[in-house]
Amino acid sequence: MSQESVEIVRNWMDAGADALNSGDDLDALAQAADRYLTQSVVYEEDPVWPDPGTFRGRDAVVRRFLEYRDLIHLEGVTRGDVIDAGDLVLAQARVEMLGGDEWPALE
């Protein structure tokens, strides 16, 4: 991947985190997605994530991010490292959620 692709993912994650952390999730997240994601985007979750999946297309990715509020009781998102991983861009995020006994701790 190019440095430009890494910067696009970094900017998307910053804008997406801001949208999810605000009270105006749908509009802000949709605007960020329109700006930074192609229609053919693929978002693949780590298998240890609660109810993991692969989401294809801008609308599917936006819907998935909006589901996080209810699915994991989302309290906040902060972007971590974003790196060039060959033919992929690997991105980390810190997700803060309300505690609960539903899932084991993710390490």
Tab-separated table of C-alpha atoms in Angstrom:
chain	number	residue	atom	x	y	z
A	1	MET	CA	0.000	0.000	0.000
A	2	SER	CA	1.098	3.550	-0.524
A	3	GLN	CA	1.676	6.160	2.154
A	4	GLU	CA	-1.356	7.924	0.659
A	5	SER	CA	-3.511	4.873	1.498
A	6	VAL	CA	-2.176	4.854	5.062
A	7	GLU	CA	-3.053	8.552	5.413
A	8	ILE	CA	-6.576	7.956	4.069
A	9	VAL	CA	-7.152	5.196	6.645
A	10	ARG	CA	-5.662	7.372	9.403
A	11	ASN	CA	-7.957	10.278	8.449
A	12	TRP	CA	-10.993	7.972	8.196
A	13	MET	CA	-10.307	6.557	11.630
A	14	ASP	CA	-9.918	10.007	13.171
A	15	ALA	CA	-13.121	11.261	11.546
A	16	GLY	CA	-14.968	8.032	12.366
A	17	ALA	CA	-13.857	8.128	16.000
A	18	ASP	CA	-14.959	11.751	16.264
A	19	ALA	CA	-18.344	10.825	14.804
A	20	LEU	CA	-18.827	7.829	17.090
A	21	ASN	CA	-17.745	9.842	20.114
A	22	SER	CA	-20.209	12.630	19.313
A	23	GLY	CA	-23.958	12.701	19.691
A	24	ASP	CA	-24.501	13.040	15.923
A	25	ASP	CA	-23.381	9.553	14.893
A	26	LEU	CA	-25.277	8.936	11.673
A	27	ASP	CA	-24.692	12.212	9.848
A	28	ALA	CA	-21.083	12.676	10.944
A	29	LEU	CA	-20.141	9.049	10.249
A	30	ALA	CA	-21.862	9.049	6.854
A	31	GLN	CA	-20.044	12.266	5.895
A	32	ALA	CA	-16.687	10.802	6.970
A	33	ALA	CA	-17.407	7.610	5.028
A	34	ASP	CA	-18.331	9.568	1.899
A	35	ARG	CA	-15.079	11.491	2.173
A	36	TYR	CA	-12.647	8.662	2.971
A	37	LEU	CA	-14.127	5.293	1.916
A	38	THR	CA	-14.612	3.873	-1.544
A	39	GLN	CA	-17.777	1.942	-2.368
A	40	SER	CA	-15.650	-1.236	-2.462
A	41	VAL	CA	-14.154	-0.851	1.035
A	42	VAL	CA	-13.756	-4.063	3.062
A	43	TYR	CA	-13.689	-3.930	6.875
A	44	GLU	CA	-12.615	-7.175	8.552
A	45	GLU	CA	-12.763	-7.590	12.314
A	46	ASP	CA	-10.337	-9.583	14.419
A	47	PRO	CA	-11.779	-13.065	15.162
A	48	VAL	CA	-11.540	-12.407	18.926
A	49	TRP	CA	-13.916	-9.453	18.575
A	50	PRO	CA	-17.467	-10.064	19.855
A	51	ASP	CA	-19.630	-11.259	16.948
A	52	PRO	CA	-16.846	-10.664	14.363
A	53	GLY	CA	-17.491	-10.261	10.689
A	54	THR	CA	-16.337	-8.968	7.343
A	55	PHE	CA	-18.264	-6.013	5.960
A	56	ARG	CA	-18.122	-5.086	2.296
A	57	GLY	CA	-19.103	-1.708	0.920
A	58	ARG	CA	-19.398	1.759	2.426
A	59	ASP	CA	-22.970	1.330	3.671
A	60	ALA	CA	-22.195	-1.987	5.394
A	61	VAL	CA	-19.157	-0.499	7.136
A	62	VAL	CA	-21.115	2.538	8.341
A	63	ARG	CA	-23.952	0.327	9.618
A	64	ARG	CA	-21.443	-1.865	11.476
A	65	PHE	CA	-19.778	1.079	13.177
A	66	LEU	CA	-23.180	2.410	14.235
A	67	GLU	CA	-24.072	-1.022	15.676
A	68	TYR	CA	-21.136	-0.771	18.070
A	69	ARG	CA	-22.970	1.576	20.438
A	70	ASP	CA	-25.485	-1.151	21.285
A	71	LEU	CA	-23.382	-4.252	20.618
A	72	ILE	CA	-20.512	-3.392	22.930
A	73	HIS	CA	-21.962	-0.441	24.851
A	74	LEU	CA	-19.468	1.875	23.161
A	75	GLU	CA	-18.185	4.701	25.301
A	76	GLY	CA	-15.334	5.991	23.143
A	77	VAL	CA	-12.941	5.236	20.291
A	78	THR	CA	-9.363	6.426	19.811
A	79	ARG	CA	-7.197	5.681	16.775
A	80	GLY	CA	-4.040	3.685	17.372
A	81	ASP	CA	-1.287	2.847	14.907
A	82	VAL	CA	-2.020	2.747	11.184
A	83	ILE	CA	0.646	0.958	9.160
A	84	ASP	CA	1.436	-0.245	5.676
A	85	ALA	CA	1.171	-4.042	5.796
A	86	GLY	CA	2.068	-4.887	2.211
A	87	ASP	CA	-1.144	-5.177	0.219
A	88	LEU	CA	-3.236	-4.065	3.235
A	89	VAL	CA	-3.374	-1.205	5.681
A	90	LEU	CA	-3.465	-2.421	9.285
A	91	ALA	CA	-5.163	-0.121	11.757
A	92	GLN	CA	-5.519	-0.365	15.515
A	93	ALA	CA	-8.168	1.323	17.616
A	94	ARG	CA	-8.678	1.650	21.343
A	95	VAL	CA	-12.316	0.981	22.149
A	96	GLU	CA	-13.761	1.935	25.504
A	97	MET	CA	-16.928	0.147	26.518
A	98	LEU	CA	-19.057	-0.354	29.565
A	99	GLY	CA	-18.047	-3.382	31.596
A	100	GLY	CA	-20.037	-6.555	31.591
A	101	ASP	CA	-19.812	-10.298	31.918
A	102	GLU	CA	-20.925	-11.049	28.365
A	103	TRP	CA	-17.470	-11.424	26.787
A	104	PRO	CA	-14.030	-12.304	28.097
A	105	ALA	CA	-11.467	-9.541	28.210
A	106	LEU	CA	-9.786	-8.928	24.859
A	107	GLU	CA	-6.008	-8.941	25.092
